[in-house]
Amino acid sequence: MMTPQLYDNHGRPINYLRLAVTDRCNLRCFYCMPEEGIHYLPKKELLSFEEIERLIRIMASLGISKIRLTGGEPFVRTDLMQLIRKIAATDGVKSLHLTTNGILTGPHIEELKQLGIASINLSLDTLDRERFKNITRRDEFDNTWQTLQQLIASQIPIKINAVVMEGKNTEDIIPMVELTRHQAISVRFIEEMPFNGEGNHYARLSWTYKKILEYIQGAYPGLEKMKDQPHATAYTYKVPGYAGDVGVIAAFSRTFCGTCNRIRVTAQGILKTCLYDEGVLNIKELMRAGLTDEAIKSKLIQAFATRPRDGFEAELQRKNKSVHESMSTIGG
Ligand code: SAM
Ligand code: SF4
């Protein structure tokens, strides 16, 4: 069967879904979640596995062929591997990816490899145990590090995500670039966004992608620009002779919206056609109200046809102007 290719109202293809399988997490990264007073969704508010599988079948029939499972921490969801097996076998799903903090991931790496997982993004903001504890509010560095070593051994393609934060981990930037010297991994430095679940935010971002890049170029004057993948969010570079590469992601400056091919579904089943919108369609309610696949498809197509041009327009269209959600509910 030929799968269609959907385009949004700005001519951008829509073929990539990032799905949050839970809002729960075993870390408390300060840029993502408050330390205390978190109100997790009751279980019945989450999409069930059956609903997720149905959603993915519907999305795949619309030409969405790349799926990333995220959260919250995906592996905190009981029996996640059961869901992954189903998704990996869904017609039309051409590549399945995961974003994880690595703490509970280790025991599943072999099976993930067998299932043909296309890549794993591992969040690691620092190589220092104390700084890790300070950023994540948990003493789990050793587990994440161990998972990184297992992932390298497995040869599953790896991207390390590091959010760069003034006073927290800028001394890690160069040591993290050094991780790419002998290992064919991508280390991506990300601008901090306002999705910390608390609504408080700086007026001006200190470590912009430009500053991160200049800092790296200062240490490696020969840094080479690589060809960026279509729809990539990262600008990719390489230190000549190193095995891996380095990316900078302008997540707050939003330079990549013009080619954005991704949509999100939050842990409670709400469709976001832009990271910065407030949610445009409650898919869980539609499913629970008994809509057919065809009816849900047509609602999805309508939502894709009214997508904001970019993250700035999406932010302006918010009813509640302040961006206060946690990245863990949105699905980073
Ligand atoms: N728990 C998993 C993890 O940490 O990899 C998956 C979910 S997490 C929300 C996904 C990604 O979002 C992580 O790489 C994290 O660093 C990033 N993230 C979370 N909050 C962010 C923020 N305020 N600004 C930039 N990136 C953020
Ligand atoms: Fe948890 Fe990931 Fe958010 Fe950190 S970034 S608190 S690991 S969901």
Coordinates of N, CA, C and O in Angstrom, one line a residue, residues 48-145:
S48 N -3.6 4.6 27.1 CA -3.3 3.2 27.4 C -2.4 2.6 26.2 O -2.3 3.3 25.2
F49 N -1.8 1.5 26.4 CA -1.0 0.9 25.4 C -1.9 0.7 24.1 O -1.4 0.9 23.0
E50 N -3.1 0.2 24.3 CA -4.0 -0.1 23.2 C -4.3 1.2 22.4 O -4.3 1.3 21.2
E51 N -4.5 2.3 23.2 CA -4.7 3.6 22.5 C -3.5 4.1 21.8 O -3.6 4.6 20.7
I52 N -2.3 3.9 22.4 CA -1.1 4.3 21.7 C -0.9 3.5 20.4 O -0.6 4.1 19.4
E53 N -1.1 2.2 20.5 CA -0.9 1.4 19.3 C -1.9 1.8 18.2 O -1.5 1.9 17.0
R54 N -3.1 2.1 18.6 CA -4.1 2.5 17.6 C -3.7 3.9 17.0 O -3.7 4.1 15.8
L55 N -3.3 4.8 17.9 CA -2.8 6.1 17.4 C -1.7 6.0 16.4 O -1.7 6.6 15.4
I56 N -0.8 5.1 16.7 CA 0.4 4.9 15.8 C 0.0 4.3 14.5 O 0.4 4.7 13.4
R57 N -1.0 3.4 14.6 CA -1.5 2.8 13.3 C -2.1 3.9 12.4 O -1.9 4.0 11.2
I58 N -2.9 4.8 13.1 CA -3.6 5.9 12.4 C -2.6 6.8 11.8 O -2.6 7.2 10.6
M59 N -1.6 7.2 12.6 CA -0.6 8.1 12.2 C 0.2 7.5 11.0 O 0.5 8.2 10.0
A60 N 0.6 6.3 11.2 CA 1.4 5.6 10.1 C 0.6 5.6 8.8 O 1.2 5.8 7.7
S61 N -0.7 5.4 8.9 CA -1.5 5.4 7.7 C -1.6 6.7 7.0 O -2.0 6.9 5.8
L62 N -1.2 7.8 7.8 CA -1.2 9.1 7.2 C 0.2 9.5 6.7 O 0.4 10.6 6.3
G63 N 1.1 8.6 6.8 CA 2.5 8.9 6.3 C 3.5 9.3 7.4 O 4.6 9.7 7.1
I64 N 3.1 9.1 8.6 CA 4.0 9.4 9.7 C 4.9 8.2 10.0 O 4.3 7.2 10.5
S65 N 6.1 8.2 9.5 CA 6.9 7.0 9.5 C 8.0 6.9 10.5 O 8.6 5.9 10.7
K66 N 8.3 8.1 11.1 CA 9.3 8.1 12.1 C 8.7 8.4 13.5 O 7.9 9.3 13.6
I67 N 8.9 7.5 14.5 CA 8.3 7.7 15.8 C 9.4 7.8 16.8 O 10.4 6.9 16.8
R68 N 9.3 8.7 17.7 CA 10.2 8.8 18.9 C 9.4 8.6 20.2 O 8.4 9.3 20.4
L69 N 9.8 7.7 21.0 CA 9.1 7.5 22.3 C 9.9 8.3 23.3 O 11.2 8.2 23.4
T70 N 9.2 9.2 24.1 CA 9.9 10.0 25.1 C 9.0 10.1 26.3 O 8.1 9.3 26.5
G71 N 9.2 11.2 27.0 CA 8.3 11.3 28.2 C 8.6 12.7 28.9 O 9.0 13.6 28.2
G72 N 8.6 12.7 30.2 CA 8.9 11.7 31.2 C 10.0 10.8 30.8 O 10.6 10.9 29.8
E73 N 10.2 9.9 31.7 CA 11.2 8.8 31.4 C 10.5 7.6 30.9 O 9.8 7.0 31.6
P74 N 10.7 7.3 29.6 CA 9.9 6.2 29.0 C 10.0 4.9 29.8 O 9.0 4.2 30.0
F75 N 11.2 4.6 30.3 CA 11.3 3.3 31.0 C 10.7 3.2 32.4 O 10.6 2.2 33.0
V76 N 10.1 4.4 32.8 CA 9.4 4.3 34.1 C 8.0 3.7 33.9 O 7.3 3.3 34.8
R77 N 7.6 3.7 32.6 CA 6.2 3.2 32.3 C 6.4 1.6 32.3 O 7.2 1.0 31.6
T78 N 5.5 1.0 33.1 CA 5.6 -0.5 33.3 C 5.4 -1.1 31.9 O 4.6 -0.7 31.1
D79 N 6.2 -2.2 31.7 CA 6.1 -3.0 30.5 C 6.3 -2.2 29.2 O 5.7 -2.5 28.1
L80 N 7.2 -1.2 29.2 CA 7.4 -0.4 28.0 C 7.8 -1.3 26.8 O 7.4 -1.0 25.7
M81 N 8.7 -2.3 27.1 CA 9.2 -3.1 26.0 C 8.0 -3.8 25.2 O 8.1 -4.0 24.0
Q82 N 7.0 -4.1 26.0 CA 5.8 -4.7 25.3 C 5.2 -3.7 24.2 O 4.9 -4.1 23.1
L83 N 5.2 -2.5 24.6 CA 4.7 -1.5 23.6 C 5.7 -1.3 22.5 O 5.3 -1.2 21.3
I84 N 7.0 -1.3 22.8 CA 8.0 -1.1 21.8 C 7.9 -2.2 20.7 O 8.0 -1.9 19.5
R85 N 7.7 -3.4 21.2 CA 7.7 -4.6 20.3 C 6.5 -4.4 19.3 O 6.7 -4.6 18.1
K86 N 5.4 -3.9 19.8 CA 4.2 -3.7 19.0 C 4.5 -2.6 18.0 O 4.2 -2.7 16.8
I87 N 5.0 -1.5 18.4 CA 5.3 -0.3 17.5 C 6.3 -0.7 16.4 O 6.1 -0.4 15.3
A88 N 7.3 -1.4 16.9 CA 8.4 -1.8 15.9 C 7.8 -2.6 14.8 O 8.3 -2.6 13.6
A89 N 6.7 -3.4 15.1 CA 6.1 -4.2 14.1 C 4.9 -3.6 13.3 O 4.2 -4.3 12.6
T90 N 4.7 -2.3 13.5 CA 3.5 -1.7 12.9 C 3.8 -1.3 11.5 O 4.9 -0.7 11.2
D91 N 2.9 -1.6 10.6 CA 3.1 -1.3 9.2 C 3.3 0.2 9.0 O 2.5 1.0 9.6
G92 N 4.2 0.6 8.2 CA 4.4 2.0 8.0 C 5.4 2.7 8.9 O 5.8 3.8 8.6
V93 N 5.7 2.1 10.0 CA 6.7 2.7 10.9 C 8.1 2.3 10.4 O 8.5 1.2 10.5
K94 N 8.8 3.3 9.8 CA 10.1 3.0 9.2 C 11.2 3.1 10.2 O 12.2 2.5 10.1
S95 N 11.1 4.0 11.1 CA 12.2 4.1 12.1 C 11.6 4.5 13.5 O 10.8 5.4 13.6
L96 N 12.1 3.8 14.5 CA 11.7 4.0 15.8 C 12.9 4.4 16.7 O 13.9 3.8 16.6
H97 N 12.6 5.5 17.4 CA 13.7 6.1 18.2 C 13.3 6.3 19.7 O 12.1 6.3 19.9
L98 N 14.2 6.5 20.5 CA 13.9 6.6 22.0 C 14.7 7.8 22.5 O 15.9 7.9 22.1
T99 N 14.1 8.5 23.4 CA 14.9 9.5 24.2 C 14.8 9.0 25.7 O 13.7 8.8 26.2
T100 N 15.9 8.9 26.3 CA 15.9 8.3 27.7 C 17.1 8.9 28.5 O 18.1 9.4 28.0
N101 N 16.9 8.9 29.8 CA 18.0 9.3 30.7 C 18.9 8.2 31.1 O 19.9 8.4 31.8
G102 N 18.6 7.0 30.6 CA 19.5 5.9 30.7 C 19.5 5.1 32.0 O 20.0 4.0 32.1
I103 N 18.8 5.6 33.0 CA 18.9 4.9 34.3 C 18.4 3.5 34.3 O 19.0 2.6 34.9
L104 N 17.2 3.3 33.6 CA 16.6 1.9 33.6 C 16.8 1.3 32.2 O 16.1 0.2 32.0
T105 N 17.6 1.8 31.4 CA 17.6 1.4 30.0 C 18.5 0.2 29.7 O 18.2 -0.7 28.9
G106 N 19.6 0.1 30.5 CA 20.6 -0.9 30.3 C 20.1 -2.3 30.0 O 20.4 -2.9 28.9
P107 N 19.2 -2.9 30.8 CA 18.8 -4.3 30.6 C 18.1 -4.5 29.3 O 17.9 -5.7 28.9
H108 N 17.6 -3.5 28.6 CA 16.8 -3.6 27.4 C 17.6 -3.4 26.1 O 17.0 -3.5 25.0
I109 N 18.9 -3.0 26.2 CA 19.6 -2.6 25.0 C 19.7 -3.7 24.0 O 19.5 -3.5 22.8
E110 N 20.0 -4.9 24.5 CA 20.1 -6.0 23.5 C 18.8 -6.2 22.7 O 18.8 -6.4 21.5
E111 N 17.7 -6.2 23.4 CA 16.4 -6.4 22.7 C 16.1 -5.3 21.8 O 15.6 -5.4 20.7
L112 N 16.4 -4.0 22.3 CA 16.2 -2.9 21.4 C 17.0 -3.0 20.1 O 16.5 -2.7 19.0
K113 N 18.2 -3.5 20.2 CA 19.0 -3.7 19.0 C 18.4 -4.7 18.1 O 18.3 -4.5 16.9
Q114 N 17.9 -5.8 18.7 CA 17.3 -6.9 17.9 C 16.0 -6.3 17.2 O 15.7 -6.7 16.1
L115 N 15.3 -5.5 17.9 CA 14.1 -4.9 17.3 C 14.4 -3.9 16.2 O 13.4 -3.4 15.6
G116 N 15.6 -3.5 16.1 CA 16.0 -2.6 15.0 C 15.8 -1.1 15.3 O 15.6 -0.3 14.4
I117 N 15.9 -0.8 16.6 CA 15.7 0.6 17.0 C 16.7 1.4 16.2 O 17.9 1.1 16.1
A118 N 16.3 2.6 15.7 CA 17.1 3.3 14.7 C 18.1 4.2 15.5 O 19.2 4.4 14.9
S119 N 17.8 4.7 16.6 CA 18.8 5.5 17.4 C 18.2 5.7 18.8 O 17.0 5.7 19.0
I120 N 19.2 6.0 19.7 CA 18.8 6.4 21.0 C 19.4 7.7 21.4 O 20.6 7.9 21.2
N121 N 18.6 8.6 21.9 CA 19.1 9.9 22.4 C 19.2 9.7 23.9 O 18.2 9.4 24.6
L122 N 20.4 9.9 24.4 CA 20.7 9.7 25.9 C 20.9 11.1 26.4 O 21.8 11.9 26.0
S123 N 20.1 11.5 27.5 CA 20.3 12.8 28.1 C 21.4 12.7 29.1 O 21.3 11.9 30.1
L124 N 22.4 13.6 28.9 CA 23.6 13.6 29.8 C 24.1 15.0 29.7 O 24.7 15.4 28.7
D125 N 24.0 15.8 30.8 CA 24.4 17.2 30.8 C 25.8 17.4 31.3 O 26.3 18.6 31.2
T126 N 26.4 16.4 31.9 CA 27.7 16.7 32.5 C 28.4 15.3 32.7 O 27.7 14.3 32.7
L127 N 29.7 15.4 32.8 CA 30.5 14.1 33.0 C 30.9 14.1 34.4 O 31.7 13.2 34.8
D128 N 30.4 15.0 35.3 CA 30.9 15.0 36.7 C 29.7 14.6 37.6 O 28.6 15.1 37.5
R129 N 30.0 13.7 38.4 CA 28.9 13.1 39.3 C 28.2 14.1 40.1 O 27.0 14.1 40.3
E130 N 29.0 15.0 40.7 CA 28.4 16.1 41.6 C 27.5 17.0 40.8 O 26.5 17.4 41.2
R131 N 28.0 17.4 39.7 CA 27.2 18.3 38.8 C 26.0 17.6 38.4 O 24.9 18.2 38.3
F132 N 26.1 16.3 38.0 CA 24.9 15.6 37.6 C 23.9 15.6 38.7 O 22.7 15.8 38.5
K133 N 24.3 15.4 40.0 CA 23.4 15.4 41.1 C 22.8 16.8 41.3 O 21.6 16.9 41.6
N134 N 23.6 17.8 41.1 CA 23.1 19.1 41.2 C 22.0 19.5 40.2 O 21.0 20.0 40.5
I135 N 22.2 19.0 39.0 CA 21.3 19.3 37.9 C 20.0 18.4 37.9 O 18.9 18.9 37.8
T136 N 20.2 17.1 38.2 CA 19.1 16.2 38.2 C 18.4 16.0 39.5 O 17.4 15.3 39.6
R137 N 19.1 16.5 40.6 CA 18.6 16.3 42.0 C 18.5 14.8 42.4 O 17.8 14.4 43.3
R138 N 19.3 14.0 41.7 CA 19.4 12.6 42.0 C 20.8 12.1 41.8 O 21.5 12.6 40.8
D139 N 21.3 11.1 42.6 CA 22.7 10.7 42.5 C 22.7 9.4 41.5 O 22.9 8.3 42.0
E140 N 22.5 9.6 40.3 CA 22.3 8.5 39.4 C 23.3 8.5 38.2 O 23.2 7.8 37.2
F141 N 24.4 9.3 38.4 CA 25.3 9.5 37.2 C 25.8 8.1 36.8 O 25.9 7.8 35.6
D142 N 26.2 7.2 37.7 CA 26.9 6.0 37.4 C 26.0 5.1 36.5 O 26.4 4.5 35.6
N143 N 24.7 5.1 36.8 CA 23.7 4.3 35.9 C 23.7 4.8 34.5 O 23.7 4.1 33.5
T144 N 23.6 6.2 34.4 CA 23.5 6.7 33.0 C 24.8 6.5 32.3 O 24.8 6.1 31.1
W145 N 25.9 6.6 33.0 CA 27.3 6.4 32.4 C 27.4 5.0 31.9 O 27.9 4.7 30.8

